[in-house]
């Protein structure tokens, strides 16, 4: 069974540009969570999608947004990129608030 | 505000020794407590998890101890091996999200 897959693996953007990160959950999982892990820091909660709806968002500015598609895959968009947005962005999926499994992450570098 | 407090920030243990990582929480709505292991450049991997109706759970060399009244839980890694060198995160879940501790970097010396 395939795990959580994220794409791209690496992404380099210029300050002010937009970045789009994608996540495919484990088959059967309806919830997708997004986390930001900046260098040397822990996992900061960004967004939670369940059954196509945004259920909760962390303490991040509105330029961080996303959506969940009918097939439960998800997209994270970061607008007006800033240098401090450089981080590993992790997606996790779960079913019915059960065990959450993480993907390998997308390393976003803003230059 | 860190909803889950984790300590120590780092620890070094000799091969064969015991690694102990502690976490504390305040939100009594948390009802699921997983531990994740993360290697550099990789996503966190679910290691072991416990629910508050159980005081201890053991899987191989990894044991979670849970103290509901003290709102604390800990991870014990028995017979630590060099391959256990990684960053460990405790977490707690309620209806809204999975909140993580700040992480503990464990180094196992051969």
CSV table of C-alpha atoms in Angstrom, one decimal:
chain,number,residue,atom,x,y,z
A,1,UNK,CA,0.0,0.0,0.0
A,2,UNK,CA,1.4,3.4,-1.0
A,3,UNK,CA,2.1,5.8,1.8
A,4,UNK,CA,1.6,9.6,1.8
A,5,UNK,CA,3.2,11.1,-1.2
A,6,UNK,CA,4.3,14.7,-1.6
A,7,UNK,CA,5.5,16.6,-4.6
A,8,UNK,CA,7.7,18.2,-5.5
A,9,UNK,CA,10.5,16.9,-3.3
A,10,UNK,CA,12.4,20.2,-3.6
A,11,UNK,CA,11.2,23.6,-4.7
A,12,UNK,CA,13.2,26.8,-5.1
A,13,UNK,CA,11.3,30.1,-5.4
A,14,UNK,CA,12.2,33.7,-5.5
A,15,UNK,CA,10.9,36.1,-2.8
A,16,UNK,CA,7.4,37.4,-3.7
A,17,UNK,CA,6.5,34.4,-5.9
A,18,UNK,CA,3.9,31.8,-5.2
A,19,UNK,CA,4.5,28.1,-4.3
A,20,UNK,CA,2.2,25.2,-4.7
A,21,UNK,CA,2.8,22.0,-2.8
A,22,UNK,CA,0.8,18.8,-3.3
A,23,UNK,CA,-0.1,15.8,-1.2
A,24,UNK,CA,-1.7,12.5,-1.9
A,25,UNK,CA,-3.0,10.7,1.3
A,26,UNK,CA,-3.0,7.1,2.0
A,27,UNK,CA,-5.9,5.4,0.2
A,28,UNK,CA,-9.0,5.5,2.5
A,29,UNK,CA,-7.7,8.4,4.6
A,30,UNK,CA,-10.0,11.4,4.5
A,31,UNK,CA,-8.0,13.9,6.6
A,32,UNK,CA,-4.9,15.8,5.5
A,33,UNK,CA,-2.8,17.9,7.8
A,34,UNK,CA,-0.1,20.3,6.8
A,35,UNK,CA,2.9,21.2,9.0
A,36,UNK,CA,5.8,23.5,8.6
A,37,UNK,CA,9.2,22.5,10.0
A,38,UNK,CA,11.7,25.3,9.8
A,39,UNK,CA,15.4,24.4,10.4
A,40,UNK,CA,16.0,23.5,14.0
A,41,UNK,CA,12.4,24.0,15.0
A,42,UNK,CA,9.6,21.6,15.7
A,43,UNK,CA,6.5,20.9,13.7
A,44,UNK,CA,4.2,23.9,13.5
A,45,UNK,CA,0.6,23.1,12.6
A,46,UNK,CA,-0.6,24.9,9.4
A,47,UNK,CA,-3.9,23.4,8.2
A,48,UNK,CA,-6.3,20.5,8.6
A,49,UNK,CA,-8.6,19.4,5.9
A,50,UNK,CA,-11.2,16.7,6.3
A,51,UNK,CA,-13.9,15.5,3.8
A,52,UNK,CA,-13.0,18.5,1.6
A,53,UNK,CA,-13.5,21.1,4.3
A,54,UNK,CA,-10.9,23.2,6.2
A,55,UNK,CA,-11.4,22.2,9.8
A,56,UNK,CA,-8.7,24.1,11.5
A,57,UNK,CA,-5.8,26.4,10.8
A,58,UNK,CA,-2.7,27.3,12.8
A,59,UNK,CA,-1.3,30.7,13.6
A,60,UNK,CA,-0.1,31.5,10.1
A,61,UNK,CA,-0.9,34.5,7.9
A,62,UNK,CA,-3.7,34.2,5.2
A,63,UNK,CA,-1.1,33.9,2.5
A,64,UNK,CA,-0.8,30.3,3.6
A,65,UNK,CA,-3.9,28.6,2.1
A,66,UNK,CA,-4.9,25.3,0.6
A,67,UNK,CA,-7.7,23.0,-0.4
A,68,UNK,CA,-8.7,19.4,-0.4
A,69,UNK,CA,-10.0,17.8,-3.6
A,70,UNK,CA,-12.8,15.2,-3.9
A,71,UNK,CA,-10.2,12.4,-4.1
A,72,UNK,CA,-8.9,13.7,-0.7
A,73,UNK,CA,-5.6,14.9,-2.2
A,74,UNK,CA,-4.6,18.3,-1.0
A,75,UNK,CA,-2.7,21.4,-2.1
A,76,UNK,CA,-0.9,24.0,0.0
A,77,UNK,CA,-0.4,27.4,-1.6
A,78,UNK,CA,2.0,30.0,-0.2
A,79,UNK,CA,1.6,33.4,-1.7
A,80,UNK,CA,4.0,36.4,-1.6
A,81,UNK,CA,6.9,34.2,-0.4
A,82,UNK,CA,9.2,35.5,2.2
A,83,UNK,CA,12.7,34.3,3.0
A,84,UNK,CA,11.5,32.9,6.4
A,85,UNK,CA,9.1,30.6,4.6
A,86,UNK,CA,12.0,28.4,3.7
A,87,UNK,CA,11.3,25.1,5.5
A,88,UNK,CA,10.3,21.5,5.1
A,89,UNK,CA,6.6,21.3,4.6
A,90,UNK,CA,5.1,18.0,5.7
A,91,UNK,CA,1.8,16.5,4.9
A,92,UNK,CA,0.1,13.8,7.0
A,93,UNK,CA,-3.0,11.8,6.5
A,94,UNK,CA,-5.4,9.9,8.8
A,95,UNK,CA,-8.8,8.3,8.9
A,96,UNK,CA,-11.3,9.3,11.5
A,97,UNK,CA,-8.7,11.0,13.7
A,98,UNK,CA,-6.7,7.8,13.9
A,99,UNK,CA,-3.0,7.3,13.4
A,100,UNK,CA,-1.5,10.1,11.3
A,101,UNK,CA,1.2,9.1,8.7
A,102,UNK,CA,3.6,11.6,7.2
A,103,UNK,CA,5.0,12.0,3.8
A,104,UNK,CA,8.7,12.7,3.1
A,105,UNK,CA,8.0,16.4,2.8
A,106,UNK,CA,8.7,19.2,0.3
A,107,UNK,CA,11.8,21.3,1.0
A,108,UNK,CA,10.9,24.8,0.0
A,109,UNK,CA,13.8,27.3,-0.4
A,110,UNK,CA,13.1,31.0,-0.9
A,111,UNK,CA,15.9,33.0,-2.3
B,1,UNK,CA,2.0,28.6,22.8
B,2,UNK,CA,3.5,25.1,23.0
B,3,UNK,CA,0.6,22.8,24.0
B,4,UNK,CA,3.0,19.9,24.6
B,5,UNK,CA,6.2,20.5,26.5
B,6,UNK,CA,9.0,18.0,25.7
B,7,UNK,CA,12.4,17.5,27.5
B,8,UNK,CA,15.3,17.1,27.2
B,9,UNK,CA,16.2,19.0,24.0
B,10,UNK,CA,18.9,16.5,23.4
B,11,UNK,CA,20.5,13.5,25.0
B,12,UNK,CA,23.5,11.2,24.5
B,13,UNK,CA,23.4,7.6,25.5
B,14,UNK,CA,25.8,4.7,25.2
B,15,UNK,CA,24.9,1.7,23.1
B,16,UNK,CA,22.8,-0.7,25.2
B,17,UNK,CA,21.7,2.1,27.5
B,18,UNK,CA,18.2,3.5,28.2
B,19,UNK,CA,16.9,6.7,26.6
B,20,UNK,CA,14.1,8.5,28.4
B,21,UNK,CA,12.1,11.4,26.9
B,22,UNK,CA,9.4,13.2,28.8
B,23,UNK,CA,6.4,15.2,27.8
B,24,UNK,CA,3.7,17.1,29.6
B,25,UNK,CA,0.4,18.6,28.5
B,26,UNK,CA,-2.3,20.8,29.9
B,27,UNK,CA,-5.3,20.3,27.6
B,28,UNK,CA,-7.4,17.5,29.2
B,29,UNK,CA,-9.3,17.2,25.8
B,30,UNK,CA,-6.2,15.4,24.4
B,31,UNK,CA,-7.1,11.7,24.0
B,32,UNK,CA,-4.4,10.3,21.8
B,33,UNK,CA,-0.6,10.4,22.4
B,34,UNK,CA,1.7,9.3,19.6
B,35,UNK,CA,5.5,9.4,19.3
B,36,UNK,CA,7.3,10.0,16.1
B,37,UNK,CA,10.8,9.3,15.0
B,38,UNK,CA,12.5,11.5,12.4
B,39,UNK,CA,15.8,11.1,10.6
B,40,UNK,CA,17.4,14.0,8.9
B,41,UNK,CA,15.8,15.0,5.6
B,42,UNK,CA,12.9,12.6,6.2
B,43,UNK,CA,9.3,12.9,7.3
B,44,UNK,CA,8.4,11.8,10.9
B,45,UNK,CA,7.5,8.1,11.2
B,46,UNK,CA,4.9,6.9,13.7
B,47,UNK,CA,6.7,4.9,16.3
B,48,UNK,CA,4.2,4.0,19.0
B,49,UNK,CA,1.0,5.6,20.4
B,50,UNK,CA,-1.2,5.3,23.5
B,51,UNK,CA,-4.7,6.4,24.7
B,52,UNK,CA,-5.3,7.7,28.2
B,53,UNK,CA,-7.1,4.6,29.4
B,54,UNK,CA,-3.8,2.7,29.4
B,55,UNK,CA,-0.9,3.4,31.7
B,56,UNK,CA,1.8,1.6,29.7
B,57,UNK,CA,2.3,0.3,26.2
B,58,UNK,CA,5.3,-1.6,24.9
B,59,UNK,CA,6.4,-2.4,21.4
B,60,UNK,CA,9.7,-4.1,21.1
B,61,UNK,CA,12.4,-1.9,22.7
B,62,UNK,CA,10.0,1.1,22.9
B,63,UNK,CA,7.7,1.7,25.9
B,64,UNK,CA,5.3,4.6,26.5
B,65,UNK,CA,4.4,5.3,30.2
B,66,UNK,CA,1.3,7.5,30.7
B,67,UNK,CA,0.3,9.3,33.9
B,68,UNK,CA,-3.1,10.8,33.4
B,69,UNK,CA,-3.4,12.5,36.7
B,70,UNK,CA,0.0,14.2,36.3
B,71,UNK,CA,-0.7,14.9,32.6
B,72,UNK,CA,2.6,13.5,31.6
B,73,UNK,CA,3.9,10.7,29.4
B,74,UNK,CA,7.3,9.4,28.5
B,75,UNK,CA,9.1,7.3,25.9
B,76,UNK,CA,11.7,4.8,27.1
B,77,UNK,CA,14.1,3.3,24.5
B,78,UNK,CA,15.6,0.2,25.9
B,79,UNK,CA,18.9,-1.3,24.7
B,80,UNK,CA,19.6,1.8,22.6
B,81,UNK,CA,21.3,1.2,19.3
B,82,UNK,CA,23.2,3.5,17.0
B,83,UNK,CA,20.4,3.2,14.5
B,84,UNK,CA,18.1,4.8,17.1
B,85,UNK,CA,20.0,8.1,16.7
B,86,UNK,CA,17.2,10.4,15.5
B,87,UNK,CA,14.9,13.2,16.6
B,88,UNK,CA,11.9,12.0,18.6
B,89,UNK,CA,8.7,14.0,18.9
B,90,UNK,CA,5.9,13.5,21.3
B,91,UNK,CA,2.4,14.6,20.2
B,92,UNK,CA,-1.1,14.9,21.5
B,93,UNK,CA,-4.4,15.0,19.6
B,94,UNK,CA,-7.8,16.4,20.3
B,95,UNK,CA,-10.7,17.1,17.9
B,96,UNK,CA,-8.8,19.9,16.2
B,97,UNK,CA,-5.2,18.9,15.5
B,98,UNK,CA,-2.2,17.0,16.4
B,99,UNK,CA,0.1,19.2,18.6
B,100,UNK,CA,3.8,18.3,18.8
B,101,UNK,CA,6.5,18.8,21.3
B,102,UNK,CA,9.7,20.6,20.3
B,103,UNK,CA,11.6,17.4,19.8
B,104,UNK,CA,14.5,15.5,21.4
B,105,UNK,CA,17.6,14.7,19.5
B,106,UNK,CA,19.0,11.3,20.6
B,107,UNK,CA,22.5,10.3,19.9
B,108,UNK,CA,23.6,6.7,20.7
B,109,UNK,CA,27.3,6.3,21.0
B,110,UNK,CA,28.8,2.9,20.0
